[in-house]
mmCIF file of C-alpha atoms and ligand atoms in Angstrom:
data_model
loop_
_atom_site.group_PDB
_atom_site.id
_atom_site.type_symbol
_atom_site.label_atom_id
_atom_site.label_comp_id
_atom_site.label_asym_id
_atom_site.label_seq_id
_atom_site.Cartn_x
_atom_site.Cartn_y
_atom_site.Cartn_z
ATOM 1 C CA UNK A 20 182.829 212.946 52.749
ATOM 2 C CA UNK A 21 179.763 214.666 55.188
ATOM 3 C CA UNK A 22 177.868 217.797 54.637
ATOM 4 C CA UNK A 23 176.063 219.563 57.612
ATOM 5 C CA UNK A 24 174.795 222.778 59.079
ATOM 6 C CA UNK A 25 175.117 223.960 62.207
ATOM 7 C CA UNK A 26 171.987 225.010 64.399
ATOM 8 C CA UNK A 27 171.984 223.774 67.881
ATOM 9 C CA UNK A 28 175.567 224.129 69.949
ATOM 10 C CA UNK A 29 176.699 222.289 72.844
ATOM 11 C CA UNK A 30 179.506 224.172 74.305
ATOM 12 C CA UNK A 31 182.259 222.447 76.691
ATOM 13 C CA UNK A 32 184.180 224.638 79.085
ATOM 14 C CA UNK A 33 187.003 224.084 81.919
ATOM 15 C CA UNK A 34 187.786 227.763 82.799
ATOM 16 C CA UNK A 35 186.969 231.270 82.555
ATOM 17 C CA UNK A 36 184.582 230.761 79.140
ATOM 18 C CA UNK A 37 185.431 233.791 77.206
ATOM 19 C CA UNK A 38 185.130 231.835 73.990
ATOM 20 C CA UNK A 39 181.708 230.806 75.333
ATOM 21 C CA UNK A 40 180.674 234.332 76.076
ATOM 22 C CA UNK A 41 181.690 235.320 72.563
ATOM 23 C CA UNK A 42 179.670 232.480 70.915
ATOM 24 C CA UNK A 43 176.612 233.588 73.293
ATOM 25 C CA UNK A 44 176.988 237.292 72.502
ATOM 26 C CA UNK A 45 177.141 236.252 68.694
ATOM 27 C CA UNK A 46 173.573 233.977 68.799
ATOM 28 C CA UNK A 47 171.979 236.606 70.434
ATOM 29 C CA UNK A 48 171.413 237.712 66.578
ATOM 30 C CA UNK A 49 168.955 235.130 65.247
ATOM 31 C CA UNK A 50 170.833 235.947 62.026
ATOM 32 C CA UNK A 51 174.102 234.252 62.923
ATOM 33 C CA UNK A 52 172.762 230.860 62.075
ATOM 34 C CA UNK A 53 173.510 228.803 65.786
ATOM 35 C CA UNK A 54 172.537 229.235 69.248
ATOM 36 C CA UNK A 55 173.812 227.339 72.381
ATOM 37 C CA UNK A 56 171.441 225.003 73.503
ATOM 38 C CA UNK A 57 173.589 223.681 76.468
ATOM 39 C CA UNK A 58 177.039 224.140 78.133
ATOM 40 C CA UNK A 59 178.910 221.429 79.996
ATOM 41 C CA UNK A 60 181.938 221.264 82.256
ATOM 42 C CA UNK A 61 184.175 218.746 83.745
ATOM 43 C CA UNK A 62 184.304 220.657 86.969
ATOM 44 C CA UNK A 63 182.171 223.130 89.126
ATOM 45 C CA UNK A 64 182.483 226.313 90.264
ATOM 46 C CA UNK A 65 184.092 227.645 86.829
ATOM 47 C CA UNK A 66 183.157 231.322 85.692
ATOM 48 C CA UNK A 67 181.985 229.528 82.278
ATOM 49 C CA UNK A 68 179.106 227.689 84.142
ATOM 50 C CA UNK A 69 178.091 231.163 85.453
ATOM 51 C CA UNK A 70 178.222 232.805 82.059
ATOM 52 C CA UNK A 71 175.930 230.029 80.976
ATOM 53 C CA UNK A 72 173.390 230.449 83.997
ATOM 54 C CA UNK A 73 173.248 234.578 83.116
ATOM 55 C CA UNK A 74 172.456 233.485 79.732
ATOM 56 C CA UNK A 75 169.710 231.338 80.766
ATOM 57 C CA UNK A 76 171.190 228.364 79.333
ATOM 58 C CA UNK A 77 170.902 224.893 80.633
ATOM 59 C CA UNK A 78 174.392 223.444 81.878
ATOM 60 C CA UNK A 79 175.619 219.862 83.317
ATOM 61 C CA UNK A 80 178.658 218.609 84.758
ATOM 62 C CA UNK A 81 180.443 215.351 84.433
ATOM 63 C CA UNK A 82 183.650 214.721 86.612
ATOM 64 C CA UNK A 83 185.956 212.266 85.579
ATOM 65 C CA UNK A 84 186.374 211.414 89.368
ATOM 66 C CA UNK A 85 183.022 210.472 89.482
ATOM 67 C CA UNK A 86 183.344 207.413 87.387
ATOM 68 C CA UNK A 87 185.524 203.913 88.055
ATOM 69 C CA UNK A 88 186.811 204.490 84.264
ATOM 70 C CA UNK A 89 187.458 207.236 81.869
ATOM 71 C CA UNK A 90 185.779 205.127 79.475
ATOM 72 C CA UNK A 91 182.555 205.234 81.641
ATOM 73 C CA UNK A 92 182.744 208.948 81.963
ATOM 74 C CA UNK A 93 183.163 209.297 78.223
ATOM 75 C CA UNK A 94 179.740 207.718 77.901
ATOM 76 C CA UNK A 95 178.155 209.696 80.340
ATOM 77 C CA UNK A 96 179.464 212.903 78.470
ATOM 78 C CA UNK A 97 178.144 211.641 75.235
ATOM 79 C CA UNK A 98 174.483 210.780 76.765
ATOM 80 C CA UNK A 99 174.416 214.247 78.218
ATOM 81 C CA UNK A 100 175.373 215.822 75.008
ATOM 82 C CA UNK A 101 173.073 213.757 72.797
ATOM 83 C CA UNK A 102 170.166 214.706 75.083
ATOM 84 C CA UNK A 103 170.450 218.186 73.543
ATOM 85 C CA UNK A 104 170.434 216.806 69.792
ATOM 86 C CA UNK A 105 173.409 219.404 68.771
ATOM 87 C CA UNK A 106 174.490 219.897 65.503
ATOM 88 C CA UNK A 107 177.868 220.465 66.454
ATOM 89 C CA UNK A 108 179.798 220.272 69.894
ATOM 90 C CA UNK A 109 182.279 222.967 70.627
ATOM 91 C CA UNK A 110 185.052 222.356 72.851
ATOM 92 C CA UNK A 111 186.125 225.913 74.237
ATOM 93 C CA UNK A 112 188.665 225.580 76.474
ATOM 94 C CA UNK A 113 187.440 222.234 77.674
ATOM 95 C CA UNK A 114 190.374 220.510 78.772
ATOM 96 C CA UNK A 115 189.880 216.908 78.611
ATOM 97 C CA UNK A 116 190.501 214.822 75.411
ATOM 98 C CA UNK A 117 187.051 213.143 74.437
ATOM 99 C CA UNK A 118 186.669 209.687 73.176
ATOM 100 C CA UNK A 119 184.734 207.731 70.756
ATOM 101 C CA UNK A 120 181.206 208.155 72.422
ATOM 102 C CA UNK A 121 181.720 211.794 72.446
ATOM 103 C CA UNK A 122 183.120 212.193 68.900
ATOM 104 C CA UNK A 123 180.087 209.708 67.581
ATOM 105 C CA UNK A 124 177.426 211.970 68.983
ATOM 106 C CA UNK A 125 178.111 214.959 67.000
ATOM 107 C CA UNK A 126 180.782 216.670 65.067
ATOM 108 C CA UNK A 127 183.168 218.363 67.613
ATOM 109 C CA UNK A 128 184.941 221.465 67.134
ATOM 110 C CA UNK A 129 188.061 222.390 68.943
ATOM 111 C CA UNK A 130 189.727 225.634 69.370
ATOM 112 C CA UNK A 131 193.748 225.589 70.488
ATOM 113 C CA UNK A 132 196.050 228.593 71.231
ATOM 114 C CA UNK A 133 198.893 227.868 68.741
ATOM 115 C CA UNK A 134 199.161 227.303 65.246
ATOM 116 C CA UNK A 135 198.959 223.297 64.876
ATOM 117 C CA UNK A 136 200.462 221.160 64.304
ATOM 118 C CA UNK A 137 203.230 222.983 66.374
ATOM 119 C CA UNK A 138 202.412 222.888 69.919
ATOM 120 C CA UNK A 139 199.687 220.641 70.478
ATOM 121 C CA UNK A 140 198.721 219.708 73.997
ATOM 122 C CA UNK A 141 197.680 221.542 77.399
ATOM 123 C CA UNK A 142 200.517 224.165 77.211
ATOM 124 C CA UNK A 143 200.651 225.473 73.646
ATOM 125 C CA UNK A 144 201.240 229.129 74.510
ATOM 126 C CA UNK A 145 203.964 228.099 76.959
ATOM 127 C CA UNK A 146 205.733 225.638 74.426
ATOM 128 C CA UNK A 147 205.318 228.347 71.590
ATOM 129 C CA UNK A 148 207.162 231.046 73.811
ATOM 130 C CA UNK A 149 209.615 228.478 75.350
ATOM 131 C CA UNK A 150 211.055 227.623 71.731
ATOM 132 C CA UNK A 151 211.432 231.319 70.728
ATOM 133 C CA UNK A 152 208.921 231.422 67.928
ATOM 134 C CA UNK A 153 208.089 234.996 66.567
ATOM 135 C CA UNK A 154 204.692 234.384 65.357
ATOM 136 C CA UNK A 155 202.131 231.797 66.739
ATOM 137 C CA UNK A 156 198.362 232.135 66.476
ATOM 138 C CA UNK A 157 195.057 230.013 67.099
ATOM 139 C CA UNK A 158 193.720 226.918 65.440
ATOM 140 C CA UNK A 159 190.091 226.126 65.149
ATOM 141 C CA UNK A 160 190.041 222.343 63.958
ATOM 142 C CA UNK A 161 187.567 219.412 64.303
ATOM 143 C CA UNK A 162 188.573 217.063 67.174
ATOM 144 C CA UNK A 163 189.562 213.331 66.548
ATOM 145 C CA UNK A 164 190.858 210.985 69.235
ATOM 146 C CA UNK A 165 194.568 212.438 69.325
ATOM 147 C CA UNK A 166 195.660 215.733 71.356
ATOM 148 C CA UNK A 167 195.129 218.592 68.876
ATOM 149 C CA UNK A 168 195.468 216.172 65.703
ATOM 150 C CA UNK A 169 192.035 216.600 63.883
ATOM 151 C CA UNK A 170 191.324 218.217 60.454
ATOM 152 C CA UNK A 171 192.317 222.104 60.529
ATOM 153 C CA UNK A 172 189.435 224.352 59.750
ATOM 154 C CA UNK A 173 190.770 227.650 60.232
ATOM 155 C CA UNK A 174 193.908 229.356 61.673
ATOM 156 C CA UNK A 175 195.290 232.867 62.317
ATOM 157 C CA UNK A 176 198.788 234.234 63.231
ATOM 158 C CA UNK A 177 199.611 236.400 66.186
ATOM 159 C CA UNK A 178 203.034 237.920 66.660
ATOM 160 C CA UNK A 179 205.236 237.326 70.056
ATOM 161 C CA UNK A 180 206.229 240.329 71.052
ATOM 162 C CA UNK A 181 209.746 240.790 73.060
ATOM 163 C CA UNK A 182 208.545 241.312 76.609
ATOM 164 C CA UNK A 183 205.743 238.625 76.343
ATOM 165 C CA UNK A 184 205.246 236.375 79.244
ATOM 166 C CA UNK A 185 202.512 233.082 78.898
ATOM 167 C CA UNK A 186 199.659 234.957 80.254
ATOM 168 C CA UNK A 187 200.406 238.285 78.160
ATOM 169 C CA UNK A 188 200.549 236.231 75.147
ATOM 170 C CA UNK A 189 197.749 234.004 75.559
ATOM 171 C CA UNK A 190 195.599 237.249 76.228
ATOM 172 C CA UNK A 191 196.703 238.390 72.585
ATOM 173 C CA UNK A 192 196.118 235.161 71.120
ATOM 174 C CA UNK A 193 192.415 234.706 73.013
ATOM 175 C CA UNK A 194 191.430 237.919 71.316
ATOM 176 C CA UNK A 195 191.953 236.684 67.896
ATOM 177 C CA UNK A 196 190.843 233.237 68.887
ATOM 178 C CA UNK A 197 187.325 234.558 69.894
ATOM 179 C CA UNK A 198 187.258 236.285 66.905
ATOM 180 C CA UNK A 199 187.708 233.642 64.555
ATOM 181 C CA UNK A 200 185.701 230.941 66.396
ATOM 182 C CA UNK A 201 182.655 232.828 66.198
ATOM 183 C CA UNK A 202 183.092 233.566 62.449
ATOM 184 C CA UNK A 203 184.048 229.794 61.954
ATOM 185 C CA UNK A 204 180.989 228.516 63.791
ATOM 186 C CA UNK A 205 178.545 231.118 62.355
ATOM 187 C CA UNK A 206 179.739 230.372 58.674
ATOM 188 C CA UNK A 207 179.526 226.654 59.011
ATOM 189 C CA UNK A 208 176.019 227.447 60.583
ATOM 190 C CA UNK A 209 174.887 229.265 57.659
ATOM 191 C CA UNK A 210 176.873 227.975 54.630
ATOM 192 C CA UNK A 211 177.281 224.286 55.551
ATOM 193 C CA UNK A 212 180.675 222.524 55.492
ATOM 194 C CA UNK A 213 182.185 219.198 54.273
ATOM 195 C CA UNK A 214 184.901 217.183 55.385
ATOM 196 C CA UNK A 215 187.035 215.063 52.983
ATOM 197 C CA UNK A 216 189.833 213.206 54.460
ATOM 198 C CA UNK A 217 191.872 216.507 56.287
ATOM 199 C CA UNK A 218 190.537 218.742 54.292
ATOM 200 C CA UNK A 219 187.362 220.778 55.409
ATOM 201 C CA UNK A 220 185.436 223.314 53.536
ATOM 202 C CA UNK A 221 183.055 225.638 54.397
ATOM 203 C CA UNK A 222 180.201 226.585 51.994
ATOM 204 C CA UNK A 223 180.856 226.146 48.081
ATOM 205 C CA UNK A 224 178.354 223.093 47.929
ATOM 206 C CA UNK A 225 177.301 221.652 44.397
ATOM 207 C CA UNK A 226 174.895 219.143 45.844
ATOM 208 C CA UNK A 227 172.236 218.451 48.442
ATOM 209 C CA UNK A 228 172.701 218.271 52.060
ATOM 210 C CA UNK A 229 173.129 215.247 54.245
ATOM 211 C CA UNK A 230 174.516 214.548 57.869
HETATM 212 C C1 GRF B 316 191.680 229.029 75.247
HETATM 213 O O1 GRF B 316 192.983 229.955 74.613
HETATM 214 C C2 GRF B 316 191.663 227.658 74.347
HETATM 215 O O2 GRF B 316 192.206 227.656 72.966
HETATM 216 C C3 GRF B 316 192.611 226.998 75.558
HETATM 217 O O3 GRF B 316 192.047 227.720 76.587
HETATM 218 C C4 GRF B 316 191.292 228.748 76.250
HETATM 219 C C5 GRF B 316 190.069 229.033 76.980
HETATM 220 O O4 GRF B 316 189.609 230.295 77.352
HETATM 221 N N1 GRF B 316 192.504 225.772 75.514
HETATM 222 P P1 GRF B 316 188.430 230.572 77.861
HETATM 223 O O5 GRF B 316 187.860 229.690 78.804
HETATM 224 O O6 GRF B 316 187.507 230.489 76.658
HETATM 225 O O7 GRF B 316 188.436 232.077 78.212
#
């Protein structure tokens, strides 16, 4: 079991970074309990990096193609993250699976636009729509070495409406996802959290804290 609090966040992005923006906006209030100290990406020229720069947050980019092996890329990403001594790394629309070096650098929180364990992977919204589900949603989970297989921290349901296409449904999910991510990261920061096996609990600690 581990019990820890969250203060310093490193956020990883691959795209538009609206989840990052939600965290940046929330952490402008010191009572939120956590702040973004760096933003990392696996590609250049994305809106997420622009958002970070506008907020005055340091950024880094590590591209898989710049390394001979995926394992070397993973070590490089882990080194970049460790330099900021984060309490929590948030993968907010980061479209790469991270390996052991990164997972060992700090706890990694991930967000996914479906109700896991249904529809894991890069096309969670498309796959849910194709299956014909009437309810989908979003999941905030701790990452492990699998594809969206880590212990679940929080989930929220979102209805699928008759005329939805992937883009419309994803936007409806993202509205909920941003709020849930901000709420969960803030609570982890303020109340501490524990993980025991697959069970994640925020707050309600009886003992002292360790990392
Ligand atoms: C989110 O729905 C995330 O779960 C998925 O990609 C989206 C990223 O959105 N993996 P943004 O870049 O935060 O706007």
